[in-house]
Coordinates of C-alpha atoms and ligand atoms in Angstrom, one line a residue:
M189 CA 194.9 53.2 202.2
E190 CA 196.2 52.2 205.6
T191 CA 199.4 53.8 206.9
A192 CA 202.5 51.7 207.4
Y193 CA 203.8 51.6 211.0
E194 CA 207.3 51.6 209.5
D195 CA 206.7 55.3 208.4
L196 CA 206.2 56.2 212.0
V197 CA 209.2 54.5 213.4
R198 CA 211.5 56.0 210.8
V199 CA 210.5 59.4 212.0
Y200 CA 211.0 58.3 215.7
E201 CA 214.5 57.3 214.8
K202 CA 215.2 60.7 213.4
I203 CA 213.7 62.4 216.4
E204 CA 215.7 60.3 218.8
G205 CA 218.8 61.3 217.0
T206 CA 218.5 65.0 217.5
P207 CA 218.4 67.1 220.7
K208 CA 217.4 70.2 218.6
R209 CA 213.9 71.4 219.0
L210 CA 213.7 72.9 215.5
E211 CA 214.8 69.7 213.9
M212 CA 212.3 67.7 215.9
T213 CA 209.6 70.1 214.9
D214 CA 210.5 69.6 211.2
H215 CA 210.4 65.8 211.6
L216 CA 207.0 66.0 213.3
V217 CA 205.6 68.2 210.6
E218 CA 206.7 65.7 208.0
L219 CA 204.9 63.0 210.0
F220 CA 201.7 64.9 210.7
T221 CA 201.3 65.9 207.0
S222 CA 202.0 62.5 205.6
V223 CA 199.3 60.5 207.5
P224 CA 195.5 60.6 206.8
P225 CA 193.8 63.1 209.0
E226 CA 191.4 60.5 210.5
I227 CA 194.2 58.6 212.1
L228 CA 196.3 61.6 213.2
D229 CA 195.0 61.4 216.8
K230 CA 196.3 57.8 217.1
V231 CA 199.6 58.8 215.5
V232 CA 200.0 61.6 218.1
Y233 CA 199.2 59.3 221.0
L234 CA 201.6 56.6 219.8
T235 CA 204.3 59.2 219.4
Q236 CA 203.7 60.3 223.0
G237 CA 203.9 56.6 224.1
K238 CA 200.1 56.6 225.0
L239 CA 196.9 55.2 223.8
L240 CA 194.8 58.1 224.9
P241 CA 195.3 61.2 227.2
D242 CA 196.0 60.2 230.8
F243 CA 192.5 61.1 232.1
Y244 CA 191.1 58.1 230.3
G245 CA 193.2 55.9 232.5
K246 CA 194.2 53.5 229.7
E247 CA 197.6 52.2 230.6
L248 CA 199.6 50.1 228.3
G249 CA 202.3 48.8 230.7
L250 CA 203.0 45.1 230.2
A251 CA 205.2 43.4 232.8
G252 CA 208.8 43.0 231.7
K253 CA 208.7 39.2 232.2
L254 CA 205.7 38.8 229.9
I255 CA 207.6 40.7 227.2
V256 CA 210.7 38.6 227.6
K257 CA 208.5 35.4 227.4
T258 CA 206.8 36.7 224.2
L259 CA 210.2 37.5 222.7
T260 CA 211.3 34.0 223.5
F261 CA 208.6 32.3 221.6
T262 CA 208.5 34.7 218.7
T263 CA 212.3 34.5 218.1
G264 CA 213.1 31.0 219.3
I265 CA 215.9 32.6 221.5
G266 CA 216.1 31.3 225.0
E267 CA 214.9 33.4 228.0
E268 CA 218.4 33.6 229.5
E269 CA 219.8 34.9 226.2
I270 CA 217.1 37.5 226.0
L271 CA 217.9 38.6 229.6
T272 CA 221.6 38.8 228.7
L273 CA 220.7 41.0 225.7
L274 CA 218.6 43.2 228.0
R275 CA 221.5 43.6 230.4
E276 CA 223.9 44.5 227.5
K277 CA 221.6 46.9 225.9
G278 CA 220.0 48.2 229.0
D279 CA 216.7 48.8 227.2
I280 CA 214.0 46.3 226.5
G281 CA 213.3 47.9 223.1
L282 CA 216.9 47.6 222.0
A283 CA 217.0 44.1 223.2
A284 CA 213.9 43.3 221.1
Q285 CA 215.4 45.0 218.1
E286 CA 218.4 42.7 218.3
A287 CA 216.5 39.6 219.2
I288 CA 214.0 39.9 216.3
E289 CA 216.8 39.5 213.8
N290 CA 216.7 35.8 214.6
K291 CA 213.2 35.4 213.3
K292 CA 213.8 36.8 209.9
Q293 CA 213.8 33.5 208.0
T294 CA 210.5 32.5 209.5
A295 CA 208.8 35.8 208.6
L296 CA 208.4 35.2 204.9
F297 CA 204.7 35.3 205.3
A298 CA 204.7 38.5 207.3
N299 CA 201.9 40.8 206.8
P300 CA 203.3 44.4 207.0
L301 CA 202.2 46.3 210.0
T302 CA 199.8 49.3 209.8
V303 CA 199.3 52.0 212.3
E304 CA 195.7 50.9 212.7
R305 CA 196.7 47.3 213.5
V306 CA 199.4 48.3 216.0
Y307 CA 197.1 50.7 217.8
G308 CA 194.2 48.2 217.7
N309 CA 196.4 45.4 219.3
F310 CA 197.8 47.9 221.9
M311 CA 194.2 48.8 222.8
K312 CA 193.2 45.2 223.3
I313 CA 196.3 44.6 225.4
A314 CA 195.3 47.6 227.6
D315 CA 191.7 46.3 227.9
A316 CA 192.5 42.7 228.6
S317 CA 191.6 41.8 232.2
G318 CA 190.6 38.8 234.3
S319 CA 191.6 35.2 234.0
G320 CA 193.5 34.3 230.8
S321 CA 194.4 38.0 230.2
Q322 CA 198.1 37.4 230.5
D323 CA 198.1 34.8 227.7
L324 CA 195.9 37.1 225.6
K325 CA 198.3 40.0 226.1
M326 CA 201.2 37.9 225.1
K327 CA 199.4 36.6 222.0
L328 CA 198.5 40.1 220.9
L329 CA 202.1 41.3 221.3
A330 CA 203.4 38.2 219.5
E331 CA 201.1 38.8 216.5
L332 CA 202.7 42.2 216.1
L333 CA 206.3 41.0 216.7
H334 CA 205.8 38.2 214.2
D335 CA 205.1 40.7 211.5
S336 CA 207.5 43.5 212.5
T337 CA 210.8 44.6 211.2
Q338 CA 213.7 45.1 213.7
L339 CA 213.0 48.8 214.0
E340 CA 209.3 48.3 214.5
A341 CA 210.0 45.7 217.1
K342 CA 212.1 48.2 219.0
Y343 CA 209.2 50.7 219.3
I344 CA 206.5 48.2 219.8
V345 CA 208.3 46.8 222.7
K346 CA 209.2 50.2 224.1
S347 CA 205.5 51.2 223.9
V348 CA 204.1 48.1 225.6
A349 CA 206.8 48.4 228.3
G350 CA 205.7 52.0 229.0
S351 CA 209.2 53.3 228.1
M352 CA 208.5 55.0 224.8
R353 CA 209.8 58.4 225.6
I354 CA 211.5 60.0 222.7
G355 CA 211.6 63.4 224.3
I356 CA 209.1 65.6 222.6
A357 CA 207.7 68.4 224.8
D358 CA 204.0 69.3 224.4
L359 CA 205.1 72.7 223.2
T360 CA 207.1 71.2 220.4
M361 CA 204.1 69.2 219.3
I362 CA 202.1 72.4 219.3
D363 CA 204.7 74.2 217.2
A364 CA 204.6 71.3 214.7
L365 CA 200.8 71.4 214.5
A366 CA 200.9 75.1 213.9
V367 CA 203.4 74.7 211.0
A368 CA 201.5 71.8 209.5
F369 CA 198.0 73.0 209.6
A370 CA 197.7 76.7 210.5
T371 CA 199.2 80.1 210.2
K372 CA 201.9 81.3 212.6
E373 CA 199.4 83.8 214.1
R374 CA 197.2 81.0 215.4
R375 CA 199.9 79.1 217.3
D376 CA 198.7 80.5 220.6
D377 CA 195.1 79.5 219.8
I378 CA 196.3 75.9 219.3
E379 CA 198.0 76.0 222.6
R380 CA 194.7 77.3 224.1
A381 CA 192.8 74.5 222.5
Y382 CA 195.2 72.0 224.0
N383 CA 194.8 73.7 227.4
V384 CA 191.0 73.4 227.2
W385 CA 190.7 69.8 225.9
S386 CA 194.0 68.5 227.4
D387 CA 194.2 66.2 224.4
L388 CA 196.8 66.8 221.8
G389 CA 195.6 64.0 219.6
R390 CA 192.1 65.4 219.4
V391 CA 193.3 68.9 218.7
A392 CA 195.7 67.5 216.0
K393 CA 192.9 65.6 214.3
L394 CA 190.6 68.6 214.4
L395 CA 193.3 70.8 212.7
A396 CA 194.1 68.2 210.1
E397 CA 190.5 67.7 209.2
E398 CA 189.2 71.2 209.4
G399 CA 192.2 73.5 209.4
E400 CA 192.4 76.5 211.8
A401 CA 188.7 77.2 211.4
G402 CA 188.1 74.1 213.5
L403 CA 189.6 75.9 216.5
E404 CA 186.3 77.8 217.0
K405 CA 184.8 74.5 218.0
V406 CA 187.0 74.1 221.1
H407 CA 185.0 74.7 224.2
L408 CA 184.9 73.4 227.7
E409 CA 183.1 70.1 228.0
L410 CA 181.8 68.4 231.1
G411 CA 183.8 65.3 231.8
T412 CA 186.9 66.6 229.9
P413 CA 189.4 68.1 232.4
I414 CA 190.9 71.4 231.6
R415 CA 194.6 72.1 232.3
A416 CA 195.1 74.0 235.5
M417 CA 195.8 77.8 235.8
L418 CA 199.1 78.2 237.8
C419 CA 200.7 80.9 239.9
E420 CA 203.9 82.9 239.8
R421 CA 205.7 83.9 243.1
L422 CA 206.8 87.2 244.6
S423 CA 208.7 87.8 247.8
S424 CA 207.0 90.9 249.2
L425 CA 203.6 92.3 249.5
D426 CA 204.8 95.7 248.1
E427 CA 205.7 93.9 244.8
I428 CA 202.4 92.2 244.8
F429 CA 200.5 95.4 245.2
E430 CA 202.7 97.0 242.5
K431 CA 201.7 94.3 240.1
L432 CA 198.0 93.9 240.9
G433 CA 196.9 97.0 242.8
E434 CA 193.8 96.2 244.9
C435 CA 193.4 92.4 244.6
A436 CA 191.9 89.3 246.2
F437 CA 194.0 87.4 248.7
E438 CA 193.0 83.8 249.5
Y439 CA 194.4 81.3 252.0
K440 CA 196.8 79.0 250.3
Y441 CA 195.6 75.5 251.3
D442 CA 198.1 72.7 251.3
G443 CA 196.3 69.7 249.9
L444 CA 195.4 68.2 246.5
R445 CA 194.0 70.3 243.8
I446 CA 190.6 68.9 242.6
Q447 CA 188.7 69.9 239.5
A448 CA 185.1 68.7 239.8
H449 CA 182.8 68.2 236.8
I450 CA 179.3 68.1 238.0
S451 CA 176.3 67.1 235.9
E452 CA 172.8 65.9 236.9
D453 CA 173.7 62.3 236.8
E454 CA 177.5 62.2 237.3
I455 CA 180.4 63.8 239.1
N456 CA 184.0 63.4 238.0
L457 CA 187.0 64.6 240.0
F458 CA 190.3 65.2 238.3
S459 CA 193.7 65.8 239.9
R460 CA 196.4 68.4 239.1
R461 CA 197.8 65.9 236.6
L462 CA 194.2 65.5 235.2
E463 CA 193.9 61.9 236.3
D464 CA 190.4 60.8 237.2
V465 CA 190.4 60.4 241.0
T466 CA 186.7 60.2 241.4
E467 CA 186.7 56.7 243.0
Q468 CA 189.3 57.7 245.6
F469 CA 187.1 60.5 247.0
P470 CA 183.5 59.2 247.3
D471 CA 183.1 61.6 250.3
I472 CA 183.9 64.6 248.1
V473 CA 181.5 63.4 245.5
S474 CA 178.6 63.1 247.9
A475 CA 179.5 66.4 249.6
L476 CA 179.5 68.2 246.3
R477 CA 176.1 66.6 245.3
E478 CA 174.8 68.0 248.6
S479 CA 176.3 71.5 248.2
F480 CA 176.0 72.2 244.5
R481 CA 172.9 74.2 243.7
G482 CA 173.3 74.5 239.9
K483 CA 172.3 71.9 237.3
E484 CA 175.8 71.4 236.0
G485 CA 179.2 73.0 236.4
I486 CA 183.0 72.8 236.7
V487 CA 184.5 74.0 239.9
E488 CA 188.0 73.9 241.3
G489 CA 189.3 73.7 244.8
E490 CA 191.9 72.2 247.1
A491 CA 191.1 69.1 249.1
V492 CA 192.7 69.4 252.5
P493 CA 192.8 66.9 255.4
V494 CA 191.3 68.4 258.5
N495 CA 191.0 67.6 262.1
M496 CA 187.2 67.7 262.3
V497 CA 187.3 68.6 266.0
T498 CA 189.7 71.6 265.9
G499 CA 189.1 72.6 262.3
K500 CA 192.9 72.8 261.8
F501 CA 194.5 71.4 258.7
L502 CA 196.6 68.3 258.9
P503 CA 199.8 67.8 257.0
F504 CA 199.4 67.2 253.3
Q505 CA 200.8 63.7 253.6
E506 CA 197.5 62.6 255.2
V507 CA 195.6 63.3 252.0
S508 CA 198.3 61.6 249.9
H509 CA 197.3 58.4 251.7
R510 CA 194.0 58.6 249.8
R511 CA 195.4 58.9 246.3
G512 CA 195.9 55.8 244.3
R513 CA 194.0 53.8 246.8
I514 CA 191.6 51.2 245.5
H515 CA 190.9 49.1 248.5
D516 CA 189.5 50.0 251.9
L517 CA 188.2 53.2 250.6
E518 CA 185.7 53.5 253.4
K519 CA 188.4 53.1 256.0
A520 CA 190.5 55.7 254.3
E521 CA 187.6 58.1 254.2
K522 CA 187.2 57.8 258.0
E523 CA 190.8 57.9 258.8
Y524 CA 191.7 60.8 256.6
P525 CA 188.7 63.1 256.2
V526 CA 189.1 65.9 253.8
R527 CA 187.4 69.2 253.3
L528 CA 187.1 70.8 249.9
F529 CA 187.9 74.5 249.7
L530 CA 186.5 75.8 246.4
F531 CA 188.2 78.7 244.7
D532 CA 187.0 78.9 241.2
C533 CA 184.1 78.2 238.9
L534 CA 184.8 77.6 235.2
H535 CA 181.4 76.6 233.9
L536 CA 177.9 77.0 235.3
D537 CA 174.6 75.8 233.8
G538 CA 175.6 76.0 230.1
E539 CA 177.8 79.0 230.4
D540 CA 181.6 79.0 230.0
L541 CA 183.1 81.4 232.5
L542 CA 186.8 81.2 231.5
D543 CA 186.8 84.7 230.0
E544 CA 184.8 86.3 232.9
T545 CA 186.7 88.2 235.6
L546 CA 187.7 86.6 238.9
T547 CA 185.2 88.8 240.6
D548 CA 182.3 87.5 238.5
R549 CA 183.4 83.9 238.6
R550 CA 183.6 84.1 242.4
K551 CA 180.1 85.5 242.6
K552 CA 178.8 82.7 240.5
L553 CA 180.7 80.2 242.6
G554 CA 179.0 81.7 245.7
S555 CA 175.6 81.4 244.1
A556 CA 176.1 77.8 243.0
V557 CA 177.5 76.4 246.2
E558 CA 175.9 76.1 249.6
E559 CA 178.7 75.8 252.1
G560 CA 178.5 72.8 254.5
D561 CA 180.9 70.9 256.7
D562 CA 182.8 69.3 253.9
V563 CA 182.6 71.9 251.1
R564 CA 183.6 75.5 251.8
L565 CA 184.6 78.5 249.7
S566 CA 188.3 79.5 250.1
T567 CA 188.7 82.3 252.6
M568 CA 189.2 85.5 250.7
L569 CA 190.0 89.1 251.5
V570 CA 189.8 91.9 248.9
T571 CA 192.0 94.8 249.9
E572 CA 194.9 97.2 249.1
N573 CA 195.9 97.6 252.7
K574 CA 199.2 95.9 253.5
E575 CA 198.6 95.7 257.2
E576 CA 195.3 93.9 256.7
V577 CA 197.0 91.4 254.5
E578 CA 199.8 90.8 257.0
G579 CA 197.2 89.8 259.6
F580 CA 195.4 87.7 257.1
F581 CA 198.6 85.9 256.2
Q582 CA 199.2 85.1 259.9
E583 CA 195.7 83.7 260.2
S584 CA 196.4 81.4 257.2
L585 CA 199.5 80.1 258.9
E586 CA 197.9 79.6 262.2
I587 CA 195.2 77.3 260.9
G588 CA 197.9 75.3 258.9
G589 CA 197.8 77.1 255.6
E590 CA 200.9 77.7 253.5
G591 CA 200.4 81.5 253.1
L592 CA 198.4 83.4 250.6
I593 CA 197.6 83.5 246.9
A594 CA 197.0 87.0 245.5
K595 CA 194.7 87.1 242.5
A596 CA 193.9 89.9 240.0
L597 CA 190.3 90.9 240.3
D598 CA 189.7 91.4 236.6
S599 CA 191.7 88.4 235.4
P600 CA 190.2 85.6 233.3
Y601 CA 191.0 81.9 234.0
V602 CA 194.0 81.2 231.7
A603 CA 194.1 77.4 231.5
G604 CA 197.5 75.6 231.5
T605 CA 199.5 78.8 232.1
R606 CA 201.7 80.1 234.9
G607 CA 201.1 83.8 234.9
W608 CA 201.1 87.0 237.1
N609 CA 197.3 87.0 237.6
W610 CA 197.8 84.6 240.5
I611 CA 200.8 85.2 242.7
K612 CA 201.7 83.0 245.7
F613 CA 203.2 84.5 248.8
K614 CA 204.7 82.1 251.4
K615 CA 206.4 82.5 254.7
E616 CA 209.8 81.4 253.5
Y617 CA 209.9 84.2 250.9
E618 CA 210.0 86.9 253.5
E619 CA 213.0 85.3 255.2
G620 CA 214.9 85.5 251.9
M621 CA 215.0 81.8 251.4
V622 CA 214.0 80.3 248.1
D623 CA 210.6 78.6 247.8
T624 CA 210.4 74.9 247.6
V625 CA 211.0 73.6 244.1
D626 CA 209.7 70.4 242.5
L627 CA 212.7 68.6 240.8
V628 CA 213.0 65.6 238.7
I629 CA 215.4 62.7 239.7
V630 CA 217.7 62.1 236.7
G631 CA 220.7 60.3 238.3
A632 CA 222.3 59.1 241.5
L633 CA 225.7 58.8 243.0
A634 CA 226.7 55.5 244.8
G635 CA 226.6 55.7 248.6
R636 CA 229.6 55.1 250.7
G637 CA 230.1 54.2 254.4
R638 CA 226.8 54.3 256.1
R639 CA 225.0 54.7 252.8
A640 CA 226.7 51.8 251.1
G641 CA 224.2 49.8 249.1
T642 CA 221.9 52.8 248.6
Y643 CA 222.4 56.1 247.0
G644 CA 224.7 58.8 248.4
A645 CA 223.0 61.6 246.6
L646 CA 220.4 62.1 243.8
L647 CA 221.1 64.3 240.8
M648 CA 218.2 66.6 240.4
A649 CA 217.0 68.7 237.4
A650 CA 214.5 71.4 236.5
Y651 CA 212.4 71.2 233.4
D652 CA 213.2 73.5 230.5
A653 CA 209.9 74.0 228.8
E654 CA 211.8 75.9 225.9
D655 CA 213.5 72.8 224.6
G656 CA 211.8 70.0 226.5
R657 CA 215.0 68.9 228.3
Y658 CA 216.0 68.5 231.9
K659 CA 218.8 70.7 233.3
T660 CA 220.6 69.8 236.5
V661 CA 220.4 72.2 239.5
C662 CA 221.7 70.2 242.5
K663 CA 222.9 67.0 244.1
L664 CA 220.5 66.1 246.8
G665 CA 221.7 64.0 249.8
T666 CA 220.0 65.6 252.8
G667 CA 216.5 65.3 254.3
F668 CA 216.1 61.6 253.9
D669 CA 215.3 59.5 256.9
D670 CA 216.9 56.1 257.1
I671 CA 213.8 54.2 256.0
T672 CA 213.2 56.4 253.0
L673 CA 216.9 56.2 252.1
A674 CA 216.9 52.5 252.2
A675 CA 213.8 52.3 250.0
I676 CA 215.0 54.6 247.3
P677 CA 216.8 52.1 245.1
D678 CA 213.7 50.0 244.9
R679 CA 211.5 52.9 244.3
L680 CA 213.7 54.1 241.4
E681 CA 214.5 50.6 239.9
E682 CA 211.8 50.7 237.2
H683 CA 213.2 54.1 235.9
K684 CA 216.9 53.0 235.8
I685 CA 218.5 53.3 232.4
P686 CA 222.1 52.4 231.3
A687 CA 223.2 55.8 230.2
K688 CA 222.1 59.4 230.6
D689 CA 218.7 60.0 229.0
P690 CA 219.1 62.1 225.9
K691 CA 216.7 64.6 227.3
V692 CA 218.9 65.2 230.3
V693 CA 221.6 67.9 230.1
S694 CA 224.3 67.3 232.7
N695 CA 228.0 68.1 233.1
M696 CA 228.1 65.9 236.1
K697 CA 228.8 62.2 235.8
A698 CA 226.4 60.0 237.8
D699 CA 226.9 56.3 238.8
F700 CA 223.3 55.6 237.9
W701 CA 220.9 57.2 235.5
F702 CA 217.1 57.4 235.5
S703 CA 214.5 58.4 232.9
P704 CA 213.2 61.7 234.1
E705 CA 209.9 60.6 235.8
V706 CA 210.0 61.0 239.5
V707 CA 209.4 64.4 241.1
L708 CA 210.5 65.4 244.6
E709 CA 210.0 68.5 246.6
V710 CA 213.2 70.2 247.6
L711 CA 214.0 73.2 249.8
G712 CA 217.2 75.1 249.4
T713 CA 218.7 78.1 251.1
E714 CA 219.6 80.1 248.1
I715 CA 220.1 80.0 244.3
T716 CA 223.7 80.5 243.2
R717 CA 225.6 80.7 240.0
S718 CA 227.3 77.4 239.2
P719 CA 230.1 76.4 236.9
V720 CA 228.7 72.9 236.9
H721 CA 224.9 72.8 236.9
T722 CA 223.3 73.3 233.5
A723 CA 220.0 75.0 234.3
A724 CA 219.9 78.5 232.8
W725 CA 223.3 78.0 231.3
D726 CA 224.7 81.3 229.9
V727 CA 221.5 83.1 231.0
V728 CA 222.6 85.0 234.1
E729 CA 226.3 84.7 233.4
K730 CA 228.3 83.4 230.4
G731 CA 229.8 80.0 231.1
A732 CA 227.7 79.3 234.2
G733 CA 224.3 77.9 235.2
L734 CA 222.2 78.2 238.3
A735 CA 222.2 75.8 241.3
I736 CA 220.2 75.3 244.5
R737 CA 222.4 75.7 247.5
F738 CA 222.1 73.3 250.5
P739 CA 219.2 71.4 249.1
R740 CA 217.1 69.3 251.4
F741 CA 214.3 66.8 250.7
T742 CA 211.1 68.0 252.3
G743 CA 209.8 64.5 252.6
R744 CA 207.2 65.1 249.9
W745 CA 207.2 62.9 246.8
R746 CA 205.2 64.9 244.2
E747 CA 203.2 62.0 242.8
D748 CA 200.6 64.5 241.6
K749 CA 203.2 65.9 239.2
G750 CA 204.6 64.5 236.0
P751 CA 208.1 65.5 235.0
E752 CA 206.9 68.3 232.7
D753 CA 205.0 69.8 235.7
A754 CA 208.3 70.1 237.7
T755 CA 209.7 73.6 238.4
T756 CA 210.9 75.1 235.2
V757 CA 214.3 76.6 234.4
K758 CA 212.4 79.9 233.8
E759 CA 211.0 79.8 237.3
I760 CA 214.4 79.2 238.7
V761 CA 215.7 82.3 236.9
E762 CA 212.8 84.3 238.3
M763 CA 213.5 83.1 241.8
Y764 CA 217.1 84.0 241.4
E765 CA 216.2 87.5 240.3
Q766 CA 213.7 87.9 243.2
Q767 CA 216.4 86.8 245.6
E768 CA 219.0 89.2 244.3
K769 CA 216.4 92.0 244.6
V770 CA 215.7 91.2 248.2
K771 CA 219.5 91.1 249.0
S772 CA 220.2 94.5 247.4
Ligands
LIG552 P1 202.0 74.5 240.8 O1 200.6 73.8 241.0 O2 201.8 76.0 240.6 O3 202.8 73.9 239.7 P2 202.6 73.5 243.3 O4 201.7 72.3 243.1 O5 204.0 73.3 243.9 O6 202.8 74.3 242.0 P3 202.2 75.9 244.5 O7 202.8 76.6 243.3 O8 202.9 76.0 245.7 O9 201.8 74.5 244.2 O10 200.8 76.5 244.6 C1 199.8 76.5 243.6 C2 198.8 75.4 244.1 O11 198.2 75.8 245.3 C3 197.6 75.3 243.2 O12 197.9 74.4 242.1 C4 196.5 74.7 244.1 O13 196.7 73.3 244.2 C5 197.0 75.2 245.5 N1 196.0 76.2 246.1 C6 195.8 76.2 247.4 N2 195.0 77.2 247.7 C7 194.6 77.8 246.6 C8 193.8 78.9 246.3 N3 193.1 79.6 247.2 N4 193.7 79.3 245.0 C9 194.4 78.6 244.0 N5 195.2 77.5 244.3 C10 195.3 77.1 245.5

């Protein structure tokens, strides 16, 4: 028996209607347990607005004008009228829902939509390329719309437009999978399985088919990126030593994190967001081929642009020129040479190393890699002597590093988790300033005077991983040069929405709202309590949240981060506590 697509969209409507994580979980459990296990992976992807995890690079985005054209010939409504609907509703899915009503009489011969058919057509739309592909894409979409109900049309169009975001955090999905298919005690193991496979659909299907016993099958695989281990921060070396005792300090390189999967016939490179960036760094691929002595392995490091004459690091922006580039790769390679500093080894010649200690992983990394001009090991110092670390810290800054990362010698590699086994220590901390934070743009205020026609300030939010929502922390209007400022409206246009996104929690009114997508790096002077901003509301003080004081854009668009990778509310609270400690 095939599953009706209508069953999915009914649940989406319920999820969209609630901001409460527990209710969302209940609806998801209902959905996960009502569909056949063999299609659960597809159901999970569709619910996330995807066809596959990001590292497959399968994008469903169909240009708005093609969607409007398709709606026109499916419904018989003129293009102008569809555009008016779009303006009124402010969302292409809602416009489709309204427009499709018109086609009702003609749809007597409709063939009810199944999940399999919708997914199948979506896949064909994503795969279509070359001449005639636009017509083919429209035909595939029209087939679905011809047979869809109004509600189905809303979600089909949202999906193909790439705006199917009903606000379910990964952690909520994991909670629902635990309730649906396992015992409470195994919830963390499900999270671990997700961190290793980076694929919620695949984990869901495994659980539905095999129950929690299936979790034993989740191991590292070459070619499947693993979610990165992340660091906490502390503002003094004394505190670091208190937490870790004797530990390893490494230079903190300022570049792009790269996870390399090396086998005898292939090398794949993945970014911090687990996108496949192999094609953008052919020089890293060949340098790794040269340096790697094992048969197969997974190693991690930071790719940093370097001045090959002085050996000094260049600003991070230089390497960002290389990302997303598909043309002139050779030119980019020469203009912006990068050096890869490896700091971890997760797999070597058939052996998973995640549970081994840092000391052992580092030894294996050393044995597997022969350092050359383009591939080096991260510079490391193992010590418990504060003065030694201070000198080492200065050295890191002198060659263009950002500071140090302290690592617990006996720690395993905990994928996808921000923990105290890795602690970053940057120059700013010592001066009592807050660290840079990566915040999501959720709204904007109209500019006046010199800024008329662009935005006066952006409303910025941190991600609350607890409930999957975005909580505001500041208005950002400083740090933009004129060119950036003038370009911002264009850059944000595709994310503009008519009203506040349901995932955004804000007491402030904005003139423009955006779906939480774009992440910027911001530096403030302090974190203060705020009667307005909603991050950590009631946490530090009843009736108040936390805000970033005197925020300034550092100039860095964090394209390597998705909204869920932004600085979390929990981190903001920790930074506030750190800062108060330093003050007292
Ligand atoms: P995060 O990746 O933790 O969300 P971020 O991208 O803003 O945050 P930081 O928290 O400032 O980066 O630092 C962590 C990042 O530093 C790592 O993800 C990695 O890309 C980079 N890095 C540089 N040098 C090292 C090193 N020696 N060991 C581990 N990571 C390093």
